[in-house]
Amino acid sequence: GLLVQDSTIEQLQLLDKTGKEIVRVTKKKIYKENELTNQASGAAFKITTYVGGSRYISAPFLNEENKPVIEIAIPVIAKQIPQSLQSLSTSSIGKSRKPGEILGVVIERVYLENLWQTINVLVIGQNGYVYIVDNKGFLVNYPHKDVLDTNKDLSNVLLYCNEISGN
């Protein structure tokens, strides 16, 4: 239902406490049990479970269809005490979790196309434009798709810009 209602969601995964996929669903497919994999070595699982139940948001990357996405992961927490609207202790932001309290991880892969469409129409001066790079300096969004398909490395440009700005 959620995948149909929200067009920005590409994929949902539910992992158990060891990192094994229990469920993986995309808009086009519900994965069978023999297609599910262990995600314990992935950043989403490691950060969400090893860092006391922290949420995880990936850097933007291009999916298999060459569309920009990010992954967001949150821990599935064991209910510890009865909940009320005045006190949601098991979902408190910043509360560190012990290993036994984290029962698994939910990972959502989100399309960034709407954000890209907004950014692509921004103009700076007469000839300027906005582009987005990942944390390694590779181009993930650019107004001209032919340049985007080249997997351009702009890390040297970013270093130069940081040196000029003093960062």
GROMACS .gro file of N, CA and C in nm:
model
  501
    1GLY      N    1   0.079  -0.118   0.000
    1GLY     CA    2   0.000   0.000   0.000
    1GLY      C    3   0.085   0.127   0.000
    2LEU      N    4   0.189   0.132   0.084
    2LEU     CA    5   0.272   0.251   0.097
    2LEU      C    6   0.345   0.282  -0.033
    3LEU      N    7   0.393   0.179  -0.103
    3LEU     CA    8   0.462   0.201  -0.230
    3LEU      C    9   0.369   0.260  -0.335
    4VAL      N   10   0.243   0.224  -0.332
    4VAL     CA   11   0.145   0.278  -0.427
    4VAL      C   12   0.109   0.421  -0.390
    5GLN      N   13   0.096   0.449  -0.262
    5GLN     CA   14   0.055   0.581  -0.215
    5GLN      C   15   0.164   0.686  -0.231
    6ASP      N   16   0.289   0.649  -0.213
    6ASP     CA   17   0.399   0.745  -0.216
    6ASP      C   18   0.489   0.717  -0.336
    7SER      N   19   0.482   0.803  -0.436
    7SER     CA   20   0.557   0.781  -0.560
    7SER      C   21   0.707   0.800  -0.542
    8THR      N   22   0.750   0.858  -0.430
    8THR     CA   23   0.894   0.879  -0.410
    8THR      C   24   0.964   0.755  -0.355
    9ILE      N   25   0.890   0.657  -0.308
    9ILE     CA   26   0.952   0.536  -0.252
    9ILE      C   27   0.977   0.435  -0.363
   10GLU      N   28   1.103   0.395  -0.380
   10GLU     CA   29   1.141   0.296  -0.480
   10GLU      C   30   1.138   0.155  -0.422
   11GLN      N   31   1.188   0.140  -0.298
   11GLN     CA   32   1.203   0.006  -0.241
   11GLN      C   33   1.192   0.013  -0.089
   12LEU      N   34   1.135  -0.093  -0.031
   12LEU     CA   35   1.131  -0.110   0.114
   12LEU      C   36   1.191  -0.245   0.148
   13GLN      N   37   1.271  -0.246   0.256
   13GLN     CA   38   1.330  -0.371   0.305
   13GLN      C   39   1.310  -0.378   0.455
   14LEU      N   40   1.288  -0.498   0.504
   14LEU     CA   41   1.287  -0.524   0.648
   14LEU      C   42   1.394  -0.629   0.673
   15LEU      N   43   1.489  -0.594   0.760
   15LEU     CA   44   1.598  -0.685   0.796
   15LEU      C   45   1.579  -0.734   0.938
   16ASP      N   46   1.620  -0.857   0.965
   16ASP     CA   47   1.616  -0.905   1.103
   16ASP      C   48   1.740  -0.855   1.178
   17LYS      N   49   1.757  -0.894   1.302
   17LYS     CA   50   1.868  -0.842   1.384
   17LYS      C   51   2.005  -0.889   1.339
   18THR      N   52   2.011  -0.988   1.248
   18THR     CA   53   2.139  -1.034   1.194
   18THR      C   54   2.170  -0.970   1.058
   19GLY      N   55   2.076  -0.894   1.003
   19GLY     CA   56   2.095  -0.830   0.873
   19GLY      C   57   2.033  -0.904   0.757
   20LYS      N   58   1.970  -1.019   0.783
   20LYS     CA   59   1.905  -1.095   0.675
   20LYS      C   60   1.774  -1.028   0.638
   21GLU      N   61   1.752  -1.016   0.506
   21GLU     CA   62   1.626  -0.959   0.459
   21GLU      C   63   1.511  -1.053   0.493
   22ILE      N   64   1.407  -0.997   0.552
   22ILE     CA   65   1.283  -1.071   0.577
   22ILE      C   66   1.185  -1.040   0.463
   23VAL      N   67   1.186  -0.914   0.420
   23VAL     CA   68   1.099  -0.868   0.313
   23VAL      C   69   1.175  -0.766   0.229
   24ARG      N   70   1.158  -0.774   0.096
   24ARG     CA   71   1.204  -0.668   0.005
   24ARG      C   72   1.096  -0.651  -0.101
   25VAL      N   73   1.050  -0.526  -0.114
   25VAL     CA   74   0.941  -0.494  -0.205
   25VAL      C   75   0.977  -0.369  -0.284
   26THR      N   76   0.954  -0.373  -0.416
   26THR     CA   77   0.966  -0.254  -0.499
   26THR      C   78   0.831  -0.229  -0.565
   27LYS      N   79   0.822  -0.124  -0.643
   27LYS     CA   80   0.697  -0.096  -0.713
   27LYS      C   81   0.664  -0.206  -0.815
   28LYS      N   82   0.768  -0.275  -0.862
   28LYS     CA   83   0.749  -0.375  -0.967
   28LYS      C   84   0.753  -0.519  -0.917
   29LYS      N   85   0.802  -0.541  -0.794
   29LYS     CA   86   0.828  -0.679  -0.755
   29LYS      C   87   0.822  -0.699  -0.604
   30ILE      N   88   0.768  -0.814  -0.565
   30ILE     CA   89   0.780  -0.864  -0.428
   30ILE      C   90   0.879  -0.979  -0.435
   31TYR      N   91   0.991  -0.966  -0.368
   31TYR     CA   92   1.098  -1.066  -0.379
   31TYR      C   93   1.060  -1.193  -0.305
   32LYS      N   94   1.093  -1.306  -0.366
   32LYS     CA   95   1.067  -1.437  -0.306
   32LYS      C   96   1.176  -1.468  -0.204
   33GLU      N   97   1.148  -1.563  -0.116
   33GLU     CA   98   1.241  -1.596  -0.008
   33GLU      C   99   1.381  -1.631  -0.059
   34ASN      N  100   1.389  -1.704  -0.171
   34ASN     CA  101   1.521  -1.743  -0.222
   34ASN      C  102   1.595  -1.626  -0.288
   35GLU      N  103   1.531  -1.511  -0.308
   35GLU     CA  104   1.595  -1.393  -0.366
   35GLU      C  105   1.645  -1.295  -0.259
   36LEU      N  106   1.606  -1.318  -0.135
   36LEU     CA  107   1.645  -1.228  -0.027
   36LEU      C  108   1.790  -1.254   0.011
   37THR      N  109   1.859  -1.147   0.052
   37THR     CA  110   2.002  -1.156   0.081
   37THR      C  111   2.032  -1.106   0.222
   38ASN      N  112   2.155  -1.128   0.263
   38ASN     CA  113   2.201  -1.076   0.391
   38ASN      C  114   2.263  -0.939   0.367
   39GLN      N  115   2.216  -0.840   0.439
   39GLN     CA  116   2.260  -0.701   0.424
   39GLN      C  117   2.347  -0.655   0.541
   40ALA      N  118   2.398  -0.750   0.621
   40ALA     CA  119   2.474  -0.716   0.742
   40ALA      C  120   2.599  -0.634   0.713
   41SER      N  121   2.656  -0.649   0.595
   41SER     CA  122   2.778  -0.573   0.563
   41SER      C  123   2.750  -0.435   0.506
   42GLY      N  124   2.624  -0.403   0.484
   42GLY     CA  125   2.588  -0.273   0.427
   42GLY      C  126   2.591  -0.161   0.531
   43ALA      N  127   2.618  -0.041   0.485
   43ALA     CA  128   2.627   0.075   0.574
   43ALA      C  129   2.496   0.101   0.648
   44ALA      N  130   2.383   0.083   0.582
   44ALA     CA  131   2.254   0.109   0.646
   44ALA      C  132   2.235   0.020   0.769
   45PHE      N  133   2.266  -0.109   0.756
   45PHE     CA  134   2.251  -0.200   0.869
   45PHE      C  135   2.354  -0.170   0.978
   46LYS      N  136   2.479  -0.155   0.937
   46LYS     CA  137   2.585  -0.133   1.036
   46LYS      C  138   2.562  -0.008   1.119
   47ILE      N  139   2.537   0.103   1.054
   47ILE     CA  140   2.521   0.228   1.127
   47ILE      C  141   2.397   0.224   1.213
   48THR      N  142   2.288   0.169   1.161
   48THR     CA  143   2.163   0.166   1.237
   48THR      C  144   2.171   0.075   1.359
   49THR      N  145   2.244  -0.033   1.349
   49THR     CA  146   2.249  -0.127   1.462
   49THR      C  147   2.371  -0.110   1.551
   50TYR      N  148   2.486  -0.075   1.493
   50TYR     CA  149   2.609  -0.066   1.572
   50TYR      C  150   2.622   0.065   1.648
   51VAL      N  151   2.552   0.166   1.607
   51VAL     CA  152   2.567   0.298   1.670
   51VAL      C  153   2.445   0.327   1.759
   52GLY      N  154   2.405   0.229   1.835
   52GLY     CA  155   2.301   0.248   1.936
   52GLY      C  156   2.165   0.285   1.883
   53GLY      N  157   2.130   0.240   1.764
   53GLY     CA  158   1.998   0.268   1.711
   53GLY      C  159   1.989   0.399   1.636
   54SER      N  160   2.100   0.447   1.583
   54SER     CA  161   2.099   0.571   1.507
   54SER      C  162   2.029   0.551   1.374
   55ARG      N  163   1.967   0.657   1.324
   55ARG     CA  164   1.911   0.650   1.189
   55ARG      C  165   2.024   0.667   1.089
   56TYR      N  166   2.000   0.627   0.967
   56TYR     CA  167   2.101   0.634   0.862
   56TYR      C  168   2.039   0.698   0.739
   57ILE      N  169   2.109   0.793   0.680
   57ILE     CA  170   2.070   0.852   0.553
   57ILE      C  171   2.192   0.849   0.463
   58SER      N  172   2.180   0.781   0.350
   58SER     CA  173   2.295   0.765   0.260
   58SER      C  174   2.320   0.892   0.181
   59ALA      N  175   2.436   0.897   0.121
   59ALA     CA  176   2.463   1.001   0.020
   59ALA      C  177   2.380   0.965  -0.103
   60PRO      N  178   2.345   1.063  -0.185
   60PRO     CA  179   2.272   1.032  -0.309
   60PRO      C  180   2.356   0.942  -0.399
   61PHE      N  181   2.291   0.849  -0.467
   61PHE     CA  182   2.358   0.763  -0.564
   61PHE      C  183   2.259   0.729  -0.675
   62LEU      N  184   2.311   0.675  -0.784
   62LEU     CA  185   2.227   0.636  -0.897
   62LEU      C  186   2.191   0.488  -0.884
   63ASN      N  187   2.062   0.457  -0.896
   63ASN     CA  188   2.019   0.318  -0.887
   63ASN      C  189   2.044   0.245  -1.019
   64GLU      N  190   1.996   0.123  -1.029
   64GLU     CA  191   2.017   0.040  -1.148
   64GLU      C  192   1.957   0.102  -1.274
   65GLU      N  193   1.856   0.186  -1.257
   65GLU     CA  194   1.790   0.253  -1.371
   65GLU      C  195   1.851   0.390  -1.398
   66ASN      N  196   1.964   0.420  -1.333
   66ASN     CA  197   2.035   0.546  -1.347
   66ASN      C  198   1.952   0.666  -1.297
   67LYS      N  199   1.871   0.640  -1.194
   67LYS     CA  200   1.790   0.745  -1.132
   67LYS      C  201   1.847   0.776  -0.994
   68PRO      N  202   1.849   0.903  -0.955
   68PRO     CA  203   1.905   0.940  -0.824
   68PRO      C  204   1.815   0.898  -0.708
   69VAL      N  205   1.877   0.836  -0.608
   69VAL     CA  206   1.806   0.788  -0.489
   69VAL      C  207   1.892   0.808  -0.365
   70ILE      N  208   1.829   0.798  -0.249
   70ILE     CA  209   1.899   0.786  -0.122
   70ILE      C  210   1.835   0.672  -0.045
   71GLU      N  211   1.907   0.618   0.053
   71GLU     CA  212   1.851   0.519   0.143
   71GLU      C  213   1.839   0.578   0.282
   72ILE      N  214   1.727   0.551   0.346
   72ILE     CA  215   1.701   0.594   0.483
   72ILE      C  216   1.674   0.468   0.563
   73ALA      N  217   1.742   0.452   0.675
   73ALA     CA  218   1.723   0.332   0.757
   73ALA      C  219   1.697   0.373   0.902
   74ILE      N  220   1.606   0.300   0.965
   74ILE     CA  221   1.576   0.321   1.107
   74ILE      C  222   1.571   0.185   1.176
   75PRO      N  223   1.606   0.182   1.304
   75PRO     CA  224   1.601   0.055   1.375
   75PRO      C  225   1.458   0.017   1.414
   76VAL      N  226   1.433  -0.113   1.422
   76VAL     CA  227   1.310  -0.165   1.480
   76VAL      C  228   1.344  -0.193   1.625
   77ILE      N  229   1.277  -0.124   1.717
   77ILE     CA  230   1.312  -0.129   1.860
   77ILE      C  231   1.213  -0.215   1.937
   78ALA      N  232   1.265  -0.295   2.030
   78ALA     CA  233   1.181  -0.375   2.119
   78ALA      C  234   1.104  -0.282   2.212
   79LYS      N  235   0.975  -0.305   2.225
   79LYS     CA  236   0.893  -0.226   2.317
   79LYS      C  237   0.936  -0.260   2.460
   80GLN      N  238   0.967  -0.156   2.538
   80GLN     CA  239   1.018  -0.180   2.672
   80GLN      C  240   0.914  -0.154   2.780
   81ILE      N  241   0.837  -0.050   2.763
   81ILE     CA  242   0.736  -0.015   2.862
   81ILE      C  243   0.609   0.025   2.787
   82PRO      N  244   0.494   0.022   2.854
   82PRO     CA  245   0.371   0.066   2.787
   82PRO      C  246   0.387   0.209   2.735
   83GLN      N  247   0.334   0.234   2.617
   83GLN     CA  248   0.347   0.364   2.554
   83GLN      C  249   0.222   0.449   2.575
   84SER      N  250   0.242   0.579   2.583
   84SER     CA  251   0.132   0.674   2.582
   84SER      C  252   0.174   0.790   2.495
   85LEU      N  253   0.081   0.871   2.454
   85LEU     CA  254   0.114   0.985   2.369
   85LEU      C  255   0.202   1.087   2.440
   86GLN      N  256   0.196   1.091   2.572
   86GLN     CA  257   0.279   1.184   2.647
   86GLN      C  258   0.424   1.138   2.661
   87SER      N  259   0.447   1.008   2.650
   87SER     CA  260   0.582   0.956   2.670
   87SER      C  261   0.609   0.843   2.572
   88LEU      N  262   0.680   0.873   2.465
   88LEU     CA  263   0.716   0.771   2.367
   88LEU      C  264   0.863   0.733   2.386
   89SER      N  265   0.893   0.668   2.497
   89SER     CA  266   1.031   0.643   2.537
   89SER      C  267   1.109   0.556   2.439
   90THR      N  268   1.046   0.457   2.377
   90THR     CA  269   1.122   0.369   2.289
   90THR      C  270   1.151   0.432   2.154
   91SER      N  271   1.094   0.547   2.125
   91SER     CA  272   1.125   0.614   1.999
   91SER      C  273   1.194   0.748   2.022
   92SER      N  274   1.240   0.770   2.143
   92SER     CA  275   1.305   0.898   2.174
   92SER      C  276   1.428   0.920   2.089
   93ILE      N  277   1.438   1.037   2.028
   93ILE     CA  278   1.552   1.071   1.945
   93ILE      C  279   1.675   1.087   2.034
   94GLY      N  280   1.786   1.029   1.991
   94GLY     CA  281   1.910   1.043   2.065
   94GLY      C  282   1.929   0.941   2.176
   95LYS      N  283   1.828   0.859   2.201
   95LYS     CA  284   1.842   0.758   2.306
   95LYS      C  285   1.922   0.640   2.252
   96SER      N  286   2.032   0.607   2.317
   96SER     CA  287   2.117   0.497   2.274
   96SER      C  288   2.053   0.364   2.308
   97ARG      N  289   2.064   0.270   2.217
   97ARG     CA  290   2.003   0.138   2.235
   97ARG      C  291   2.109   0.033   2.263
   98LYS      N  292   2.072  -0.063   2.345
   98LYS     CA  293   2.158  -0.178   2.369
   98LYS      C  294   2.133  -0.279   2.257
   99PRO      N  295   2.231  -0.366   2.227
   99PRO     CA  296   2.214  -0.461   2.116
   99PRO      C  297   2.085  -0.543   2.123
  100GLY      N  298   2.042  -0.587   2.237
  100GLY     CA  299   1.921  -0.668   2.248
  100GLY      C  300   1.792  -0.593   2.222
  101GLU      N  301   1.797  -0.461   2.227
  101GLU     CA  302   1.677  -0.381   2.204
  101GLU      C  303   1.647  -0.361   2.056
  102ILE      N  304   1.746  -0.378   1.971
  102ILE     CA  305   1.728  -0.357   1.827
  102ILE      C  306   1.692  -0.491   1.763
  103LEU      N  307   1.569  -0.500   1.715
  103LEU     CA  308   1.519  -0.626   1.658
  103LEU      C  309   1.543  -0.638   1.508
  104GLY      N  310   1.574  -0.528   1.445
  104GLY     CA  311   1.594  -0.530   1.300
  104GLY      C  312   1.606  -0.388   1.247
  105VAL      N  313   1.596  -0.376   1.116
  105VAL     CA  314   1.613  -0.247   1.050
  105VAL      C  315   1.512  -0.237   0.935
  106VAL      N  316   1.454  -0.120   0.919
  106VAL     CA  317   1.371  -0.089   0.803
  106VAL      C  318   1.452   0.005   0.715
  107ILE      N  319   1.465  -0.032   0.586
  107ILE     CA  320   1.539   0.052   0.491
  107ILE      C  321   1.443   0.093   0.380
  108GLU      N  322   1.441   0.222   0.354
  108GLU     CA  323   1.357   0.277   0.249
  108GLU      C  324   1.447   0.345   0.146
  109ARG      N  325   1.431   0.310   0.021
  109ARG     CA  326   1.505   0.376  -0.087
  109ARG      C  327   1.410   0.477  -0.151
  110VAL      N  328   1.454   0.601  -0.157
  110VAL     CA  329   1.368   0.711  -0.199
  110VAL      C  330   1.421   0.776  -0.326
  111TYR      N  331   1.332   0.795  -0.424
  111TYR     CA  332   1.366   0.867  -0.546
  111TYR      C  333   1.388   1.014  -0.515
  112LEU      N  334   1.486   1.074  -0.578
  112LEU     CA  335   1.513   1.216  -0.561
  112LEU      C  336   1.472   1.298  -0.683
  113GLU      N  337   1.400   1.238  -0.776
  113GLU     CA  338   1.367   1.306  -0.901
  113GLU      C  339   1.293   1.437  -0.881
  114ASN      N  340   1.199   1.443  -0.787
  114ASN     CA  341   1.127   1.569  -0.765
  114ASN      C  342   1.223   1.678  -0.718
  115LEU      N  343   1.316   1.641  -0.631
  115LEU     CA  344   1.418   1.736  -0.587
  115LEU      C  345   1.504   1.777  -0.706
  116TRP      N  346   1.542   1.680  -0.788
  116TRP     CA  347   1.624   1.708  -0.906
  116TRP      C  348   1.552   1.803  -0.999
  117GLN      N  349   1.423   1.781  -1.022
  117GLN     CA  350   1.347   1.868  -1.112
  117GLN      C  351   1.347   2.011  -1.061
  118THR      N  352   1.334   2.028  -0.931
  118THR     CA  353   1.338   2.162  -0.871
  118THR      C  354   1.474   2.225  -0.889
  119ILE      N  355   1.579   2.150  -0.862
  119ILE     CA  356   1.716   2.202  -0.873
  119ILE      C  357   1.751   2.232  -1.019
  120ASN      N  358   1.707   2.147  -1.111
  120ASN     CA  359   1.744   2.165  -1.251
  120ASN      C  360   1.687   2.291  -1.314
  121VAL      N  361   1.584   2.349  -1.257
  121VAL     CA  362   1.530   2.473  -1.314
  121VAL      C  363   1.591   2.597  -1.250
  122LEU      N  364   1.673   2.579  -1.146
  122LEU     CA  365   1.740   2.694  -1.085
  122LEU      C  366   1.846   2.748  -1.178
  123VAL      N  367   1.851   2.879  -1.191
  123VAL     CA  368   1.951   2.944  -1.276
  123VAL      C  369   2.025   3.044  -1.190
  124ILE      N  370   2.158   3.045  -1.204
  124ILE     CA  371   2.242   3.140  -1.130
  124ILE      C  372   2.300   3.237  -1.233
  125GLY      N  373   2.258   3.361  -1.226
  125GLY     CA  374   2.302   3.458  -1.326
  125GLY      C  375   2.248   3.420  -1.462
  126GLN      N  376   2.323   3.454  -1.567
  126GLN     CA  377   2.276   3.423  -1.703
  126GLN      C  378   2.318   3.284  -1.749
  127ASN      N  379   2.430   3.235  -1.701
  127ASN     CA  380   2.482   3.108  -1.751
  127ASN      C  381   2.505   3.003  -1.643
  128GLY      N  382   2.476   3.034  -1.519
  128GLY     CA  383   2.504   2.942  -1.410
  128GLY      C  384   2.396   2.837  -1.393
  129TYR      N  385   2.429   2.730  -1.323
  129TYR     CA  386   2.336   2.622  -1.297
  129TYR      C  387   2.380   2.550  -1.169
  130VAL      N  388   2.296   2.462  -1.120
  130VAL     CA  389   2.324   2.387  -0.999
  130VAL      C  390   2.346   2.242  -1.037
  131TYR      N  391   2.447   2.179  -0.977
  131TYR     CA  392   2.467   2.035  -0.994
  131TYR      C  393   2.495   1.976  -0.856
  132ILE      N  394   2.478   1.846  -0.844
  132ILE     CA  395   2.496   1.776  -0.716
  132ILE      C  396   2.598   1.665  -0.735
  133VAL      N  397   2.689   1.654  -0.637
  133VAL     CA  398   2.788   1.547  -0.637
  133VAL      C  399   2.770   1.463  -0.511
  134ASP      N  400   2.818   1.339  -0.516
  134ASP     CA  401   2.811   1.254  -0.396
  134ASP      C  402   2.929   1.287  -0.305
  135ASN      N  403   2.944   1.212  -0.197
  135ASN     CA  404   3.048   1.242  -0.099
  135ASN      C  405   3.190   1.215  -0.150
  136LYS      N  406   3.204   1.155  -0.267
  136LYS     CA  407   3.336   1.132  -0.326
  136LYS      C  408   3.365   1.228  -0.441
  137GLY      N  409   3.270   1.315  -0.472
  137GLY     CA  410   3.290   1.413  -0.578
  137GLY      C  411   3.240   1.371  -0.715
  138PHE      N  412   3.167   1.259  -0.723
  138PHE     CA  413   3.114   1.216  -0.852
  138PHE      C  414   2.977   1.280  -0.876
  139LEU      N  415   2.956   1.321  -0.998
  139LEU     CA  416   2.833   1.388  -1.038
  139LEU      C  417   2.714   1.294  -1.027
  140VAL      N  418   2.609   1.337  -0.955
  140VAL     CA  419   2.486   1.259  -0.947
  140VAL      C  420   2.366   1.333  -1.004
  141ASN      N  421   2.376   1.464  -1.020
  141ASN     CA  422   2.269   1.539  -1.085
  141ASN      C  423   2.329   1.657  -1.161
  142TYR      N  424   2.287   1.670  -1.284
  142TYR     CA  425   2.338   1.775  -1.373
  142TYR      C  426   2.228   1.807  -1.472
  143PRO      N  427   2.210   1.934  -1.508
  143PRO     CA  428   2.100   1.970  -1.598
  143PRO      C  429   2.103   1.900  -1.734
  144HIS      N  430   2.220   1.858  -1.781
  144HIS     CA  431   2.230   1.793  -1.912
  144HIS      C  432   2.257   1.644  -1.892
  145LYS      N  433   2.162   1.561  -1.927
  145LYS     CA  434   2.169   1.416  -1.902
  145LYS      C  435   2.290   1.350  -1.970
  146ASP      N  436   2.334   1.401  -2.086
  146ASP     CA  437   2.448   1.339  -2.155
  146ASP      C  438   2.575   1.350  -2.071
  147VAL      N  439   2.591   1.458  -1.998
  147VAL     CA  440   2.707   1.473  -1.909
  147VAL      C  441   2.691   1.384  -1.787
  148LEU      N  442   2.570   1.373  -1.737
  148LEU     CA  443   2.543   1.291  -1.618
  148LEU      C  444   2.580   1.144  -1.644
  149ASP      N  445   2.556   1.096  -1.762
  149ASP     CA  446   2.584   0.956  -1.795
  149ASP      C  447   2.733   0.922  -1.800
  150THR      N  448   2.821   1.023  -1.796
  150THR     CA  449   2.965   0.998  -1.804
  150THR      C  450   3.027   0.962  -1.670
  151ASN      N  451   2.950   0.968  -1.559
  151ASN     CA  452   3.000   0.938  -1.425
  151ASN      C  453   3.120   1.027  -1.393
  152LYS      N  454   3.105   1.153  -1.417
  152LYS     CA  455   3.211   1.253  -1.407
  152LYS      C  456   3.261   1.269  -1.263
  153ASP      N  457   3.393   1.270  -1.247
  153ASP     CA  458   3.458   1.290  -1.118
  153ASP      C  459   3.494   1.439  -1.105
  154LEU      N  460   3.429   1.508  -1.011
  154LEU     CA  461   3.454   1.650  -0.990
  154LEU      C  462   3.525   1.677  -0.857
  155SER      N  463   3.590   1.576  -0.801
  155SER     CA  464   3.653   1.593  -0.671
  155SER      C  465   3.761   1.701  -0.674
  156ASN      N  466   3.836   1.713  -0.784
  156ASN     CA  467   3.938   1.819  -0.794
  156ASN      C  468   3.875   1.957  -0.797
  157VAL      N  469   3.762   1.971  -0.863
  157VAL     CA  470   3.691   2.100  -0.868
  157VAL      C  471   3.645   2.138  -0.728
  158LEU      N  472   3.594   2.039  -0.654
  158LEU     CA  473   3.546   2.065  -0.518
  158LEU      C  474   3.660   2.105  -0.427
  159LEU      N  475   3.776   2.039  -0.439
  159LEU     CA  476   3.892   2.077  -0.359
  159LEU      C  477   3.932   2.221  -0.388
  160TYR      N  478   3.931   2.258  -0.515
  160TYR     CA  479   3.966   2.394  -0.555
  160TYR      C  480   3.866   2.495  -0.496
  161CYS      N  481   3.738   2.463  -0.503
  161CYS     CA  482   3.635   2.553  -0.448
  161CYS      C  483   3.651   2.568  -0.298
  162ASN      N  484   3.680   2.456  -0.228
  162ASN     CA  485   3.699   2.463  -0.083
  162ASN      C  486   3.820   2.548  -0.046
  163GLU      N  487   3.928   2.537  -0.125
  163GLU     CA  488   4.047   2.616  -0.098
  163GLU      C  489   4.018   2.766  -0.116
  164ILE      N  490   3.943   2.800  -0.219
  164ILE     CA  491   3.909   2.941  -0.243
  164ILE      C  492   3.822   2.995  -0.131
  165SER      N  493   3.725   2.913  -0.085
  165SER     CA  494   3.633   2.962   0.018
  165SER      C  495   3.694   2.954   0.158
  166GLY      N  496   3.809   2.888   0.173
  166GLY     CA  497   3.874   2.879   0.304
  166GLY      C  498   3.828   2.762   0.387
  167ASN      N  499   3.753   2.668   0.330
  167ASN     CA  500   3.706   2.551   0.405
  167ASN      C  501   3.802   2.435   0.394
   0.00000   0.00000   0.00000
